[in-house]
Amino acid sequence: MEYVQKETVPYFTDYEQLVTGLGYKLVDLQIVHQKTMWLVKAVIYSKNGVGVDDCSKVHRALLSRAEVLLNSQDIQMEVSSPGLNRVIKNAAEFQAFIGENIKVLEVSCPDWLEGELLAADSTGLCLNSSGGQRNIRYADIKKAKLNKI
């Protein structure tokens, strides 16, 4: 699994400050220019859960910010929660889910390892599973999911 620093994603830090100020964590951000319009997709997270009202509140704040940052009024924006079983695409996302249960499929093991995510940095994570604490390097992860069920 690759670790891509969030700071390298265009506009991530601008949006992250706004989302954090509203009481959420920005998990993922995608901005794509399509012909004459911009498509902005944001995934937000909160330990208390994210509902429609939460997405709506963040949508209003981010849309205003997007109009300024992208210098456009023609913006389509989608704000969503990570869901109960989000597939973790970028290892940097783990930091948003510290304290939550996750599932990890290692390259060398055919079975999922489940447990509480204790810590995550730029090289790997620490998972508290039924077998005790384990440090796992991102290079050894084939797939990972948030496991809220």
PDB file of C-alpha atoms in Angstrom:
ATOM      1  CA  MET A   1       0.000   0.000   0.000  1.00  0.00           C
ATOM      2  CA  GLU A   2       1.327   3.394  -0.937  1.00  0.00           C
ATOM      3  CA  TYR A   3       1.582   6.353   1.436  1.00  0.00           C
ATOM      4  CA  VAL A   4       0.860   9.619  -0.368  1.00  0.00           C
ATOM      5  CA  GLN A   5       1.255  12.679   1.832  1.00  0.00           C
ATOM      6  CA  LYS A   6      -1.960  14.641   1.980  1.00  0.00           C
ATOM      7  CA  GLU A   7      -0.041  17.878   1.470  1.00  0.00           C
ATOM      8  CA  THR A   8       0.790  16.744  -2.078  1.00  0.00           C
ATOM      9  CA  VAL A   9      -2.901  16.455  -3.034  1.00  0.00           C
ATOM     10  CA  PRO A  10      -3.938  19.789  -4.609  1.00  0.00           C
ATOM     11  CA  TYR A  11      -6.000  21.963  -2.231  1.00  0.00           C
ATOM     12  CA  PHE A  12      -6.110  19.247   0.471  1.00  0.00           C
ATOM     13  CA  THR A  13      -4.634  21.429   3.216  1.00  0.00           C
ATOM     14  CA  ASP A  14      -6.983  24.311   2.314  1.00  0.00           C
ATOM     15  CA  TYR A  15     -10.042  22.093   2.623  1.00  0.00           C
ATOM     16  CA  GLU A  16      -8.712  20.142   5.606  1.00  0.00           C
ATOM     17  CA  GLN A  17      -8.468  23.292   7.757  1.00  0.00           C
ATOM     18  CA  LEU A  18     -12.081  24.140   6.976  1.00  0.00           C
ATOM     19  CA  VAL A  19     -13.378  20.605   7.599  1.00  0.00           C
ATOM     20  CA  THR A  20     -11.418  20.308  10.854  1.00  0.00           C
ATOM     21  CA  GLY A  21     -12.873  23.627  12.002  1.00  0.00           C
ATOM     22  CA  LEU A  22     -16.347  22.154  11.523  1.00  0.00           C
ATOM     23  CA  GLY A  23     -15.469  19.172  13.735  1.00  0.00           C
ATOM     24  CA  TYR A  24     -14.711  16.505  11.119  1.00  0.00           C
ATOM     25  CA  LYS A  25     -11.676  14.867   9.542  1.00  0.00           C
ATOM     26  CA  LEU A  26     -11.062  15.087   5.813  1.00  0.00           C
ATOM     27  CA  VAL A  27     -10.260  11.530   4.726  1.00  0.00           C
ATOM     28  CA  ASP A  28     -10.101  11.900   0.946  1.00  0.00           C
ATOM     29  CA  LEU A  29     -10.328  14.702  -1.605  1.00  0.00           C
ATOM     30  CA  GLN A  30     -10.508  14.474  -5.371  1.00  0.00           C
ATOM     31  CA  ILE A  31     -10.744  17.475  -7.682  1.00  0.00           C
ATOM     32  CA  VAL A  32     -11.148  16.920 -11.407  1.00  0.00           C
ATOM     33  CA  HIS A  33     -11.628  19.471 -14.176  1.00  0.00           C
ATOM     34  CA  GLN A  34     -14.184  18.176 -16.696  1.00  0.00           C
ATOM     35  CA  LYS A  35     -14.677  20.259 -19.833  1.00  0.00           C
ATOM     36  CA  THR A  36     -16.282  23.428 -18.465  1.00  0.00           C
ATOM     37  CA  MET A  37     -16.866  22.404 -14.832  1.00  0.00           C
ATOM     38  CA  TRP A  38     -15.059  21.151 -11.766  1.00  0.00           C
ATOM     39  CA  LEU A  39     -15.972  17.954  -9.892  1.00  0.00           C
ATOM     40  CA  VAL A  40     -15.016  17.986  -6.213  1.00  0.00           C
ATOM     41  CA  LYS A  41     -15.440  14.822  -4.119  1.00  0.00           C
ATOM     42  CA  ALA A  42     -14.758  14.905  -0.389  1.00  0.00           C
ATOM     43  CA  VAL A  43     -14.997  12.134   2.197  1.00  0.00           C
ATOM     44  CA  ILE A  44     -15.382  13.284   5.803  1.00  0.00           C
ATOM     45  CA  TYR A  45     -15.244  11.351   9.065  1.00  0.00           C
ATOM     46  CA  SER A  46     -16.253  11.763  12.684  1.00  0.00           C
ATOM     47  CA  LYS A  47     -16.083   9.253  15.540  1.00  0.00           C
ATOM     48  CA  ASN A  48     -19.750  10.109  16.221  1.00  0.00           C
ATOM     49  CA  GLY A  49     -20.693   9.158  12.663  1.00  0.00           C
ATOM     50  CA  VAL A  50     -21.520  11.255   9.622  1.00  0.00           C
ATOM     51  CA  GLY A  51     -25.086  11.790   8.503  1.00  0.00           C
ATOM     52  CA  VAL A  52     -26.843  13.726   5.775  1.00  0.00           C
ATOM     53  CA  ASP A  53     -26.952  16.914   7.875  1.00  0.00           C
ATOM     54  CA  ASP A  54     -23.200  16.684   8.475  1.00  0.00           C
ATOM     55  CA  CYS A  55     -22.506  16.243   4.761  1.00  0.00           C
ATOM     56  CA  SER A  56     -24.797  19.157   3.956  1.00  0.00           C
ATOM     57  CA  LYS A  57     -23.051  21.464   6.449  1.00  0.00           C
ATOM     58  CA  VAL A  58     -19.606  20.588   5.059  1.00  0.00           C
ATOM     59  CA  HIS A  59     -20.890  20.842   1.477  1.00  0.00           C
ATOM     60  CA  ARG A  60     -22.019  24.446   1.993  1.00  0.00           C
ATOM     61  CA  ALA A  61     -18.680  25.433   3.523  1.00  0.00           C
ATOM     62  CA  LEU A  62     -16.556  23.632   0.938  1.00  0.00           C
ATOM     63  CA  LEU A  63     -18.544  24.907  -2.038  1.00  0.00           C
ATOM     64  CA  SER A  64     -17.893  28.514  -1.070  1.00  0.00           C
ATOM     65  CA  ARG A  65     -14.207  27.727  -0.606  1.00  0.00           C
ATOM     66  CA  ALA A  66     -14.038  25.843  -3.917  1.00  0.00           C
ATOM     67  CA  GLU A  67     -15.496  28.793  -5.816  1.00  0.00           C
ATOM     68  CA  VAL A  68     -12.650  30.961  -4.519  1.00  0.00           C
ATOM     69  CA  LEU A  69      -9.826  28.423  -4.854  1.00  0.00           C
ATOM     70  CA  LEU A  70     -10.855  27.181  -8.302  1.00  0.00           C
ATOM     71  CA  ASN A  71     -11.991  30.616  -9.514  1.00  0.00           C
ATOM     72  CA  SER A  72     -15.222  29.142 -10.861  1.00  0.00           C
ATOM     73  CA  GLN A  73     -18.948  29.118 -10.204  1.00  0.00           C
ATOM     74  CA  ASP A  74     -19.439  25.907 -12.201  1.00  0.00           C
ATOM     75  CA  ILE A  75     -18.649  23.310  -9.531  1.00  0.00           C
ATOM     76  CA  GLN A  76     -20.310  19.994  -8.806  1.00  0.00           C
ATOM     77  CA  MET A  77     -19.546  18.868  -5.260  1.00  0.00           C
ATOM     78  CA  GLU A  78     -20.108  15.559  -3.507  1.00  0.00           C
ATOM     79  CA  VAL A  79     -19.531  15.143   0.238  1.00  0.00           C
ATOM     80  CA  SER A  80     -19.914  11.706   1.796  1.00  0.00           C
ATOM     81  CA  SER A  81     -18.984   9.584   4.785  1.00  0.00           C
ATOM     82  CA  PRO A  82     -16.435   6.786   4.509  1.00  0.00           C
ATOM     83  CA  GLY A  83     -19.176   4.234   5.134  1.00  0.00           C
ATOM     84  CA  LEU A  84     -18.981   1.225   7.398  1.00  0.00           C
ATOM     85  CA  ASN A  85     -16.479  -0.750   5.312  1.00  0.00           C
ATOM     86  CA  ARG A  86     -14.429   1.852   3.466  1.00  0.00           C
ATOM     87  CA  VAL A  87     -11.590   0.408   1.456  1.00  0.00           C
ATOM     88  CA  ILE A  88      -8.549   2.419   2.486  1.00  0.00           C
ATOM     89  CA  LYS A  89      -6.910   3.636  -0.718  1.00  0.00           C
ATOM     90  CA  ASN A  90      -4.028   5.715   0.606  1.00  0.00           C
ATOM     91  CA  ALA A  91      -2.068   4.725   3.701  1.00  0.00           C
ATOM     92  CA  ALA A  92      -2.283   8.349   4.903  1.00  0.00           C
ATOM     93  CA  GLU A  93      -6.005   7.709   5.566  1.00  0.00           C
ATOM     94  CA  PHE A  94      -5.144   5.463   8.529  1.00  0.00           C
ATOM     95  CA  GLN A  95      -4.419   8.525  10.687  1.00  0.00           C
ATOM     96  CA  ALA A  96      -8.096   9.536  10.474  1.00  0.00           C
ATOM     97  CA  PHE A  97      -9.193   6.127  11.792  1.00  0.00           C
ATOM     98  CA  ILE A  98      -6.965   5.781  14.873  1.00  0.00           C
ATOM     99  CA  GLY A  99      -9.031   4.184  17.644  1.00  0.00           C
ATOM    100  CA  GLU A 100     -11.340   2.422  15.175  1.00  0.00           C
ATOM    101  CA  ASN A 101     -11.500  -1.221  14.153  1.00  0.00           C
ATOM    102  CA  ILE A 102      -9.919  -2.042  10.816  1.00  0.00           C
ATOM    103  CA  LYS A 103      -9.200  -5.129   8.749  1.00  0.00           C
ATOM    104  CA  VAL A 104      -5.830  -5.638   7.077  1.00  0.00           C
ATOM    105  CA  LEU A 105      -4.913  -8.207   4.447  1.00  0.00           C
ATOM    106  CA  GLU A 106      -1.172  -8.678   4.363  1.00  0.00           C
ATOM    107  CA  VAL A 107       0.687  -9.692   1.208  1.00  0.00           C
ATOM    108  CA  SER A 108       2.114 -12.792   2.918  1.00  0.00           C
ATOM    109  CA  CYS A 109      -1.089 -13.959   4.656  1.00  0.00           C
ATOM    110  CA  PRO A 110      -4.364 -15.158   3.075  1.00  0.00           C
ATOM    111  CA  ASP A 111      -6.537 -14.210   6.081  1.00  0.00           C
ATOM    112  CA  TRP A 112      -7.745 -10.793   7.221  1.00  0.00           C
ATOM    113  CA  LEU A 113      -6.249  -9.471  10.450  1.00  0.00           C
ATOM    114  CA  GLU A 114      -8.800  -7.484  12.463  1.00  0.00           C
ATOM    115  CA  GLY A 115      -8.239  -5.157  15.379  1.00  0.00           C
ATOM    116  CA  GLU A 116      -8.124  -1.644  16.782  1.00  0.00           C
ATOM    117  CA  LEU A 117      -5.839   0.794  15.004  1.00  0.00           C
ATOM    118  CA  LEU A 118      -3.580   2.181  17.740  1.00  0.00           C
ATOM    119  CA  ALA A 119      -1.196   4.340  15.706  1.00  0.00           C
ATOM    120  CA  ALA A 120      -0.184   5.204  12.140  1.00  0.00           C
ATOM    121  CA  ASP A 121       2.698   7.163  10.661  1.00  0.00           C
ATOM    122  CA  SER A 122       4.324   7.519   7.251  1.00  0.00           C
ATOM    123  CA  THR A 123       5.827   3.996   7.269  1.00  0.00           C
ATOM    124  CA  GLY A 124       3.310   1.721   8.967  1.00  0.00           C
ATOM    125  CA  LEU A 125       0.653   1.163  11.581  1.00  0.00           C
ATOM    126  CA  CYS A 126       0.194  -0.499  14.963  1.00  0.00           C
ATOM    127  CA  LEU A 127      -2.790  -2.811  15.293  1.00  0.00           C
ATOM    128  CA  ASN A 128      -4.145  -4.320  18.508  1.00  0.00           C
ATOM    129  CA  SER A 129      -5.615  -7.665  17.448  1.00  0.00           C
ATOM    130  CA  SER A 130      -6.603 -10.805  19.338  1.00  0.00           C
ATOM    131  CA  GLY A 131      -2.967 -11.946  19.069  1.00  0.00           C
ATOM    132  CA  GLY A 132      -1.663  -8.750  20.691  1.00  0.00           C
ATOM    133  CA  GLN A 133      -0.113  -5.613  19.236  1.00  0.00           C
ATOM    134  CA  ARG A 134       1.418  -5.837  15.787  1.00  0.00           C
ATOM    135  CA  ASN A 135       3.399  -3.322  13.790  1.00  0.00           C
ATOM    136  CA  ILE A 136       2.696  -3.615  10.071  1.00  0.00           C
ATOM    137  CA  ARG A 137       4.592  -1.800   7.340  1.00  0.00           C
ATOM    138  CA  TYR A 138       2.481  -0.311   4.544  1.00  0.00           C
ATOM    139  CA  ALA A 139       4.625  -2.186   2.015  1.00  0.00           C
ATOM    140  CA  ASP A 140       3.293  -5.436   3.552  1.00  0.00           C
ATOM    141  CA  ILE A 141      -0.393  -4.470   3.203  1.00  0.00           C
ATOM    142  CA  LYS A 142      -2.279  -5.797   0.198  1.00  0.00           C
ATOM    143  CA  LYS A 143      -5.652  -4.310   1.196  1.00  0.00           C
ATOM    144  CA  ALA A 144      -7.237  -2.609   4.213  1.00  0.00           C
ATOM    145  CA  LYS A 145     -10.754  -1.626   5.258  1.00  0.00           C
ATOM    146  CA  LEU A 146     -12.471   0.343   7.971  1.00  0.00           C
ATOM    147  CA  ASN A 147     -14.484  -2.230   9.931  1.00  0.00           C
ATOM    148  CA  LYS A 148     -17.337  -0.409  11.709  1.00  0.00           C
ATOM    149  CA  ILE A 149     -19.684  -3.405  11.602  1.00  0.00           C
TER     150      ILE A 149
END
